[in-house]
GROMACS .gro file of C-alpha atoms in nm:
model
  346
    1MET     CA    1 -20.003  10.922  13.650
    2LEU     CA    2 -19.745  10.980  13.927
    3ALA     CA    3 -19.467  11.044  13.674
    4ALA     CA    4 -19.685  11.292  13.488
    5TRP     CA    5 -19.772  11.470  13.813
    6LEU     CA    6 -19.402  11.493  13.911
    7LEU     CA    7 -19.305  11.624  13.566
    8ALA     CA    8 -19.580  11.885  13.582
    9GLY     CA    9 -19.453  11.993  13.922
   10VAL     CA   10 -19.098  12.028  13.792
   11LEU     CA   11 -19.211  12.234  13.494
   12ALA     CA   12 -19.425  12.454  13.713
   13GLY     CA   13 -19.135  12.506  13.953
   14THR     CA   14 -18.908  12.598  13.665
   15ALA     CA   15 -19.150  12.862  13.544
   16ALA     CA   16 -19.200  13.016  13.888
   17PRO     CA   17 -19.019  13.351  13.903
   18ALA     CA   18 -18.953  13.309  14.277
   19ALA     CA   19 -18.728  13.007  14.216
   20ALA     CA   20 -18.444  13.228  14.094
   21SER     CA   21 -18.425  13.401  14.433
   22VAL     CA   22 -18.369  13.079  14.629
   23PRO     CA   23 -17.999  13.073  14.731
   24PRO     CA   24 -17.792  12.758  14.670
   25THR     CA   25 -17.708  12.547  14.975
   26PRO     CA   26 -17.351  12.426  15.035
   27ILE     CA   27 -17.364  12.057  15.130
   28PHE     CA   28 -17.013  11.958  15.237
   29ARG     CA   29 -16.865  11.613  15.198
   30SER     CA   30 -16.638  11.545  15.496
   31TYR     CA   31 -16.314  11.347  15.521
   32GLY     CA   32 -16.159  11.262  15.856
   33VAL     CA   33 -15.965  10.991  16.033
   34ALA     CA   34 -16.237  10.736  15.956
   35GLU     CA   35 -16.189  10.797  15.583
   36GLY     CA   36 -15.810  10.754  15.601
   37LEU     CA   37 -15.661  11.088  15.706
   38PRO     CA   38 -15.392  11.048  15.974
   39SER     CA   39 -15.528  11.344  16.170
   40ALA     CA   40 -15.831  11.574  16.185
   41ASN     CA   41 -15.587  11.867  16.214
   42VAL     CA   42 -15.552  11.968  15.848
   43TYR     CA   43 -15.370  12.283  15.739
   44MET     CA   44 -15.343  12.303  15.362
   45VAL     CA   45 -15.434  12.142  15.028
   46THR     CA   46 -15.270  12.170  14.686
   47GLN     CA   47 -15.268  11.968  14.362
   48ASP     CA   48 -14.983  11.858  14.137
   49GLN     CA   49 -14.976  11.841  13.759
   50ALA     CA   50 -15.072  11.471  13.761
   51GLY     CA   51 -15.391  11.551  13.950
   52PHE     CA   52 -15.293  11.416  14.292
   53LEU     CA   53 -15.413  11.619  14.588
   54TRP     CA   54 -15.150  11.682  14.856
   55ILE     CA   55 -15.275  11.751  15.207
   56GLY     CA   56 -15.069  11.890  15.494
   57THR     CA   57 -15.173  11.762  15.837
   58HIS     CA   58 -15.042  11.758  16.193
   59ALA     CA   59 -14.961  11.387  16.156
   60GLY     CA   60 -14.800  11.368  15.814
   61LEU     CA   61 -14.820  11.457  15.446
   62VAL     CA   62 -15.106  11.291  15.256
   63ARG     CA   63 -15.154  11.217  14.885
   64TYR     CA   64 -15.511  11.160  14.764
   65ASP     CA   65 -15.595  11.004  14.427
   66SER     CA   66 -15.977  11.028  14.469
   67ARG     CA   67 -15.986  10.668  14.595
   68GLU     CA   68 -15.745  10.639  14.886
   69PHE     CA   69 -15.513  10.840  15.108
   70LYS     CA   70 -15.141  10.761  15.111
   71VAL     CA   71 -14.963  10.897  15.419
   72PHE     CA   72 -14.597  11.003  15.434
   73ARG     CA   73 -14.460  11.017  15.790
   74HIS     CA   74 -14.133  11.041  15.975
   75ASP     CA   75 -13.968  10.703  16.015
   76PRO     CA   76 -13.643  10.702  16.219
   77LYS     CA   77 -13.530  10.395  16.026
   78GLN     CA   78 -13.573  10.571  15.690
   79PRO     CA   79 -13.340  10.874  15.640
   80ALA     CA   80 -13.537  10.980  15.330
   81SER     CA   81 -13.864  11.005  15.523
   82LEU     CA   82 -13.993  11.338  15.654
   83PRO     CA   83 -13.786  11.479  15.942
   84ALA     CA   84 -14.109  11.537  16.141
   85ASN     CA   85 -14.481  11.485  16.086
   86ASP     CA   86 -14.619  11.841  16.100
   87VAL     CA   87 -14.681  11.965  15.744
   88SER     CA   88 -14.840  12.310  15.719
   89ALA     CA   89 -14.666  12.458  15.412
   90LEU     CA   90 -14.692  12.318  15.058
   91LEU     CA   91 -14.585  12.434  14.714
   92VAL     CA   92 -14.605  12.280  14.367
   93ASP     CA   93 -14.340  12.473  14.176
   94GLN     CA   94 -14.323  12.577  13.811
   95ALA     CA   95 -14.167  12.243  13.714
   96GLY     CA   96 -14.430  12.041  13.903
   97HIS     CA   97 -14.207  11.953  14.199
   98LEU     CA   98 -14.367  11.929  14.544
   99TRP     CA   99 -14.215  12.115  14.840
  100ALA     CA  100 -14.329  12.065  15.198
  101GLY     CA  101 -14.249  12.213  15.536
  102GLY     CA  102 -14.388  12.259  15.884
  103GLU     CA  103 -14.313  12.287  16.253
  104SER     CA  104 -13.980  12.109  16.319
  105THR     CA  105 -14.004  11.967  15.966
  106GLY     CA  106 -13.771  12.205  15.780
  107LEU     CA  107 -13.785  12.228  15.400
  108ASN     CA  108 -13.839  11.911  15.196
  109LEU     CA  109 -13.852  11.822  14.827
  110TYR     CA  110 -14.049  11.512  14.729
  111GLU     CA  111 -13.858  11.274  14.498
  112PRO     CA  112 -14.112  11.057  14.310
  113ALA     CA  113 -13.851  10.812  14.185
  114THR     CA  114 -13.774  10.695  14.539
  115GLY     CA  115 -14.088  10.801  14.726
  116GLY     CA  116 -13.863  10.987  14.970
  117PHE     CA  117 -13.760  11.345  15.038
  118ARG     CA  118 -13.455  11.565  15.010
  119HIS     CA  119 -13.415  11.768  15.329
  120TRP     CA  120 -13.289  12.113  15.425
  121LEU     CA  121 -13.259  12.161  15.801
  122HIS     CA  122 -13.099  12.409  16.037
  123ASP     CA  123 -12.740  12.325  16.125
  124PRO     CA  124 -12.574  12.556  16.382
  125ALA     CA  125 -12.234  12.465  16.237
  126HIS     CA  126 -12.323  12.606  15.894
  127ALA     CA  127 -12.430  12.970  15.864
  128ASP     CA  128 -12.584  12.914  15.522
  129SER     CA  129 -12.817  12.634  15.638
  130LEU     CA  130 -13.190  12.687  15.686
  131SER     CA  131 -13.228  12.956  15.954
  132ALA     CA  132 -13.466  12.744  16.168
  133ASN     CA  133 -13.677  12.431  16.129
  134ASP     CA  134 -14.028  12.575  16.175
  135VAL     CA  135 -14.128  12.643  15.814
  136MET     CA  136 -14.452  12.843  15.780
  137ALA     CA  137 -14.462  12.922  15.405
  138ILE     CA  138 -14.293  12.832  15.076
  139ALA     CA  139 -14.308  13.033  14.751
  140GLN     CA  140 -14.135  13.052  14.413
  141ASP     CA  141 -14.062  13.387  14.253
  142LYS     CA  142 -14.091  13.477  13.886
  143ALA     CA  143 -13.726  13.383  13.823
  144GLY     CA  144 -13.778  13.037  13.974
  145ALA     CA  145 -13.605  13.087  14.310
  146ILE     CA  146 -13.750  12.908  14.615
  147TRP     CA  147 -13.823  13.124  14.920
  148VAL     CA  148 -13.896  12.992  15.268
  149GLY     CA  149 -14.080  13.175  15.546
  150VAL     CA  150 -13.944  13.059  15.881
  151TYR     CA  151 -14.086  13.119  16.228
  152ALA     CA  152 -13.811  13.276  16.441
  153GLY     CA  153 -13.585  13.261  16.136
  154GLY     CA  154 -13.701  13.531  15.895
  155LEU     CA  155 -13.696  13.480  15.519
  156ASP     CA  156 -13.460  13.237  15.343
  157LYS     CA  157 -13.381  13.213  14.971
  158LEU     CA  158 -13.249  12.880  14.847
  159ASN     CA  159 -12.934  12.917  14.638
  160ALA     CA  160 -12.960  12.807  14.275
  161ASP     CA  161 -12.727  12.511  14.342
  162GLY     CA  162 -12.954  12.396  14.626
  163LYS     CA  163 -12.665  12.391  14.874
  164GLY     CA  164 -12.740  12.684  15.100
  165PHE     CA  165 -12.956  12.985  15.176
  166VAL     CA  166 -12.940  13.363  15.175
  167HIS     CA  167 -13.100  13.501  15.493
  168LEU     CA  168 -13.312  13.813  15.534
  169ARG     CA  169 -13.383  13.901  15.897
  170HIS     CA  170 -13.546  14.163  16.113
  171ARG     CA  171 -13.300  14.412  16.260
  172LYS     CA  172 -13.410  14.632  16.547
  173ASP     CA  173 -13.448  14.999  16.453
  174ASP     CA  174 -13.372  14.924  16.086
  175PRO     CA  175 -13.677  15.013  15.871
  176ALA     CA  176 -13.510  14.851  15.570
  177SER     CA  177 -13.527  14.507  15.732
  178LEU     CA  178 -13.820  14.269  15.774
  179ALA     CA  179 -14.098  14.371  16.013
  180SER     CA  180 -14.043  14.049  16.210
  181ASP     CA  181 -13.844  13.727  16.205
  182ASN     CA  182 -14.170  13.535  16.237
  183VAL     CA  183 -14.268  13.497  15.869
  184THR     CA  184 -14.615  13.349  15.836
  185SER     CA  185 -14.704  13.373  15.464
  186LEU     CA  186 -14.551  13.435  15.121
  187ALA     CA  187 -14.672  13.515  14.769
  188ALA     CA  188 -14.473  13.583  14.454
  189ALA     CA  189 -14.535  13.918  14.285
  190PRO     CA  190 -14.566  13.950  13.904
  191ASP     CA  191 -14.272  14.193  13.885
  192GLY     CA  192 -14.029  13.941  14.034
  193GLY     CA  193 -14.067  14.058  14.392
  194LEU     CA  194 -14.230  13.890  14.688
  195TRP     CA  195 -14.507  13.963  14.938
  196VAL     CA  196 -14.403  13.868  15.291
  197GLY     CA  197 -14.654  13.827  15.573
  198THR     CA  198 -14.529  13.835  15.932
  199ASP     CA  199 -14.675  13.846  16.281
  200ALA     CA  200 -14.600  14.220  16.281
  201GLY     CA  201 -14.758  14.317  15.949
  202LEU     CA  202 -14.708  14.298  15.573
  203ASP     CA  203 -14.384  14.356  15.383
  204ARG     CA  204 -14.313  14.392  15.013
  205LEU     CA  205 -13.976  14.270  14.885
  206ASP     CA  206 -13.911  14.436  14.549
  207ALA     CA  207 -13.729  14.277  14.256
  208HIS     CA  208 -13.404  14.439  14.375
  209GLY     CA  209 -13.427  14.286  14.721
  210HIS     CA  210 -13.536  14.600  14.908
  211VAL     CA  211 -13.796  14.567  15.185
  212HIS     CA  212 -14.095  14.802  15.199
  213HIS     CA  213 -14.342  14.798  15.487
  214VAL     CA  214 -14.711  14.806  15.390
  215VAL     CA  215 -14.923  14.966  15.663
  216LEU     CA  216 -15.288  14.864  15.694
  217PRO     CA  217 -15.474  15.179  15.805
  218GLY     CA  218 -15.640  15.210  16.144
  219LEU     CA  219 -15.461  14.910  16.293
  220ALA     CA  220 -15.208  14.946  16.573
  221PRO     CA  221 -15.015  14.731  16.616
  222GLN     CA  222 -15.019  14.582  16.268
  223PRO     CA  223 -15.191  14.240  16.249
  224THR     CA  224 -15.053  13.896  16.179
  225ILE     CA  225 -15.073  13.817  15.807
  226TRP     CA  226 -15.191  13.457  15.771
  227GLN     CA  227 -15.219  13.449  15.391
  228VAL     CA  228 -15.130  13.674  15.097
  229ARG     CA  229 -15.306  13.604  14.768
  230LEU     CA  230 -15.267  13.785  14.437
  231THR     CA  231 -15.584  13.899  14.260
  232ASP     CA  232 -15.650  14.053  13.920
  233ALA     CA  233 -15.687  14.391  14.088
  234GLY     CA  234 -15.423  14.378  14.361
  235VAL     CA  235 -15.360  14.167  14.670
  236ASP     CA  236 -15.581  14.013  14.938
  237ALA     CA  237 -15.429  13.973  15.284
  238ALA     CA  238 -15.600  13.746  15.536
  239THR     CA  239 -15.508  13.888  15.875
  240SER     CA  240 -15.583  13.857  16.245
  241ALA     CA  241 -15.796  14.173  16.202
  242GLY     CA  242 -15.992  14.056  15.896
  243LEU     CA  243 -15.949  14.028  15.520
  244TYR     CA  244 -15.796  14.337  15.355
  245HIS     CA  245 -15.777  14.411  14.983
  246LEU     CA  246 -15.491  14.628  14.855
  247ASP     CA  247 -15.546  14.780  14.513
  248ALA     CA  248 -15.274  14.855  14.257
  249ASN     CA  249 -15.210  15.193  14.424
  250GLY     CA  250 -15.164  15.041  14.768
  251ASN     CA  251 -15.499  15.157  14.906
  252ALA     CA  252 -15.640  14.908  15.159
  253ARG     CA  253 -15.999  14.831  15.253
  254LEU     CA  254 -16.164  14.574  15.476
  255VAL     CA  255 -16.360  14.301  15.296
  256GLY     CA  256 -16.640  14.140  15.495
  257ALA     CA  257 -16.647  14.134  15.874
  258ALA     CA  258 -16.372  14.259  16.103
  259ARG     CA  259 -16.294  13.914  16.244
  260GLU     CA  260 -15.983  13.706  16.207
  261ALA     CA  261 -15.939  13.575  15.851
  262LEU     CA  262 -15.707  13.282  15.788
  263ALA     CA  263 -15.742  13.250  15.409
  264SER     CA  264 -15.950  13.363  15.112
  265LEU     CA  265 -16.031  13.226  14.768
  266PRO     CA  266 -16.239  13.366  14.480
  267GLY     CA  267 -16.520  13.147  14.348
  268ARG     CA  268 -16.555  13.089  13.975
  269ASP     CA  269 -16.892  13.263  13.979
  270GLY     CA  270 -16.757  13.598  14.105
  271SER     CA  271 -16.806  13.512  14.471
  272LEU     CA  272 -16.545  13.518  14.747
  273TRP     CA  273 -16.482  13.257  15.018
  274ILE     CA  274 -16.323  13.368  15.345
  275ALA     CA  275 -16.192  13.118  15.601
  276GLU     CA  276 -16.248  13.280  15.940
  277ARG     CA  277 -16.204  13.183  16.301
  278GLY     CA  278 -16.550  13.045  16.366
  279GLY     CA  279 -16.653  12.931  16.018
  280LEU     CA  280 -16.661  13.002  15.648
  281THR     CA  281 -16.808  13.312  15.483
  282ARG     CA  282 -16.919  13.330  15.120
  283ILE     CA  283 -16.980  13.672  14.967
  284GLY     CA  284 -17.179  13.627  14.648
  285ALA     CA  285 -17.120  13.821  14.328
  286ASN     CA  286 -17.436  14.015  14.418
  287GLY     CA  287 -17.293  14.108  14.759
  288ASN     CA  288 -17.512  13.871  14.958
  289THR     CA  289 -17.328  13.704  15.246
  290ARG     CA  290 -17.375  13.357  15.390
  291PHE     CA  291 -17.187  13.226  15.695
  292GLU     CA  292 -17.124  12.852  15.728
  293GLN     CA  293 -17.050  12.685  16.060
  294PRO     CA  294 -17.104  12.340  16.213
  295THR     CA  295 -17.469  12.265  16.283
  296PRO     CA  296 -17.515  11.971  16.523
  297GLY     CA  297 -17.748  11.708  16.386
  298VAL     CA  298 -17.735  11.837  16.028
  299ALA     CA  299 -17.543  11.621  15.780
  300GLY     CA  300 -17.348  11.819  15.521
  301SER     CA  301 -17.272  12.119  15.741
  302LEU     CA  302 -16.915  12.245  15.779
  303PRO     CA  303 -16.729  11.988  15.994
  304GLY     CA  304 -16.528  12.238  16.201
  305ARG     CA  305 -16.496  12.599  16.318
  306LEU     CA  306 -16.132  12.659  16.222
  307PRO     CA  307 -16.094  12.655  15.841
  308ASP     CA  308 -15.728  12.721  15.767
  309GLY     CA  309 -15.686  12.662  15.394
  310LEU     CA  310 -15.898  12.694  15.078
  311PHE     CA  311 -15.823  12.537  14.741
  312HIS     CA  312 -15.993  12.484  14.404
  313ASP     CA  313 -15.895  12.160  14.231
  314HIS     CA  314 -15.853  12.121  13.855
  315GLU     CA  315 -16.222  12.032  13.814
  316GLY     CA  316 -16.347  12.333  14.010
  317GLY     CA  317 -16.428  12.158  14.337
  318LEU     CA  318 -16.365  12.348  14.660
  319TRP     CA  319 -16.153  12.192  14.936
  320VAL     CA  320 -16.153  12.336  15.286
  321ALA     CA  321 -15.875  12.237  15.528
  322LEU     CA  322 -15.989  12.258  15.890
  323VAL     CA  323 -15.760  12.258  16.192
  324ASP     CA  324 -16.042  12.102  16.397
  325GLY     CA  325 -16.240  11.904  16.141
  326GLY     CA  326 -16.034  11.734  15.870
  327LEU     CA  327 -16.130  11.812  15.511
  328ALA     CA  328 -16.454  11.946  15.364
  329TYR     CA  329 -16.535  11.928  14.993
  330LEU     CA  330 -16.790  12.098  14.768
  331PRO     CA  331 -16.827  11.951  14.416
  332PRO     CA  332 -16.822  12.190  14.117
  333GLN     CA  333 -17.198  12.163  14.065
  334TRP     CA  334 -17.297  12.240  14.427
  335ARG     CA  335 -17.467  12.567  14.327
  336ALA     CA  336 -17.730  12.374  14.129
  337PHE     CA  337 -17.910  12.271  14.448
  338SER     CA  338 -18.100  12.440  14.727
  339MET     CA  339 -18.207  12.238  15.027
  340PHE     CA  340 -18.484  12.292  15.280
  341ARG     CA  341 -18.466  12.070  15.588
  342HIS     CA  342 -18.516  12.053  15.960
  343VAL     CA  343 -18.243  12.222  16.166
  344PRO     CA  344 -18.262  12.131  16.538
  345GLY     CA  345 -18.347  12.437  16.743
  346ASP     CA  346 -18.454  12.644  16.440
   0.00000   0.00000   0.00000
């Protein structure tokens, strides 16, 4: 009798026209120090061709195989270990190689055969060495060249032989140079060029190596560009003034609220996720907006207020890197559920 009553209830709920208007509820799975991360300060997530997740944290580089976390740290007794533990920039290149960098960490290439890293660090005695050791971003252009965004060091291009760098720097009163030597984000352009985010605005490096400044309207001074992401219809720039979309003609418009955006990522259902200072915004394909932030006493809420990186894994799951909360994960099927529950104070 009970089973029949439950089945009838399910069928009745399915037929109810109001059910379609109930929004799905994100229920985040959280990973922190207790689950094996070396730090709750997490900056970035990416995935290699073998399916391993790579996680950049303040206390080392982490590899996750869905069962356990393996941590790579600096070890003064091991020259092939990381030069430092801060890892905030990651890239899996066209050949599947993993590159990592961060504050005082320089540029590093993971070598699976040894489990160690090849290093590129600043050397004052060699002008063609890495310009500085605080690496903020790594990208690979259409031709396969590796580019490195360096704080207080401008933009470096690794030579094809891997033995030195070409430097692009800001030069005072030279509009043909970078907007700033503090390069904060990079993205390869389809035409062979490069998008360069700095703490003084957005630059476009064309395929011939010429720098063009991209001015976001109504903003003076120009904002810090925390992330540049290519879209089917242009470029999205997450900035200290909000998320801006630039169309193919260079026209810019604000997307969502005018609050600091650290990253963005399109959902596979036509939605858009925006990592903001304070929480995580999801703009649905229908334009409806939902803001996620930590809710004390509610399991499954976002575990921090400073989401810094967004990533979709090969299966469609969403990973959120939080500077103050470790990792949050939404499985691919999360939209199938809506949840009604008690929220303290509401």
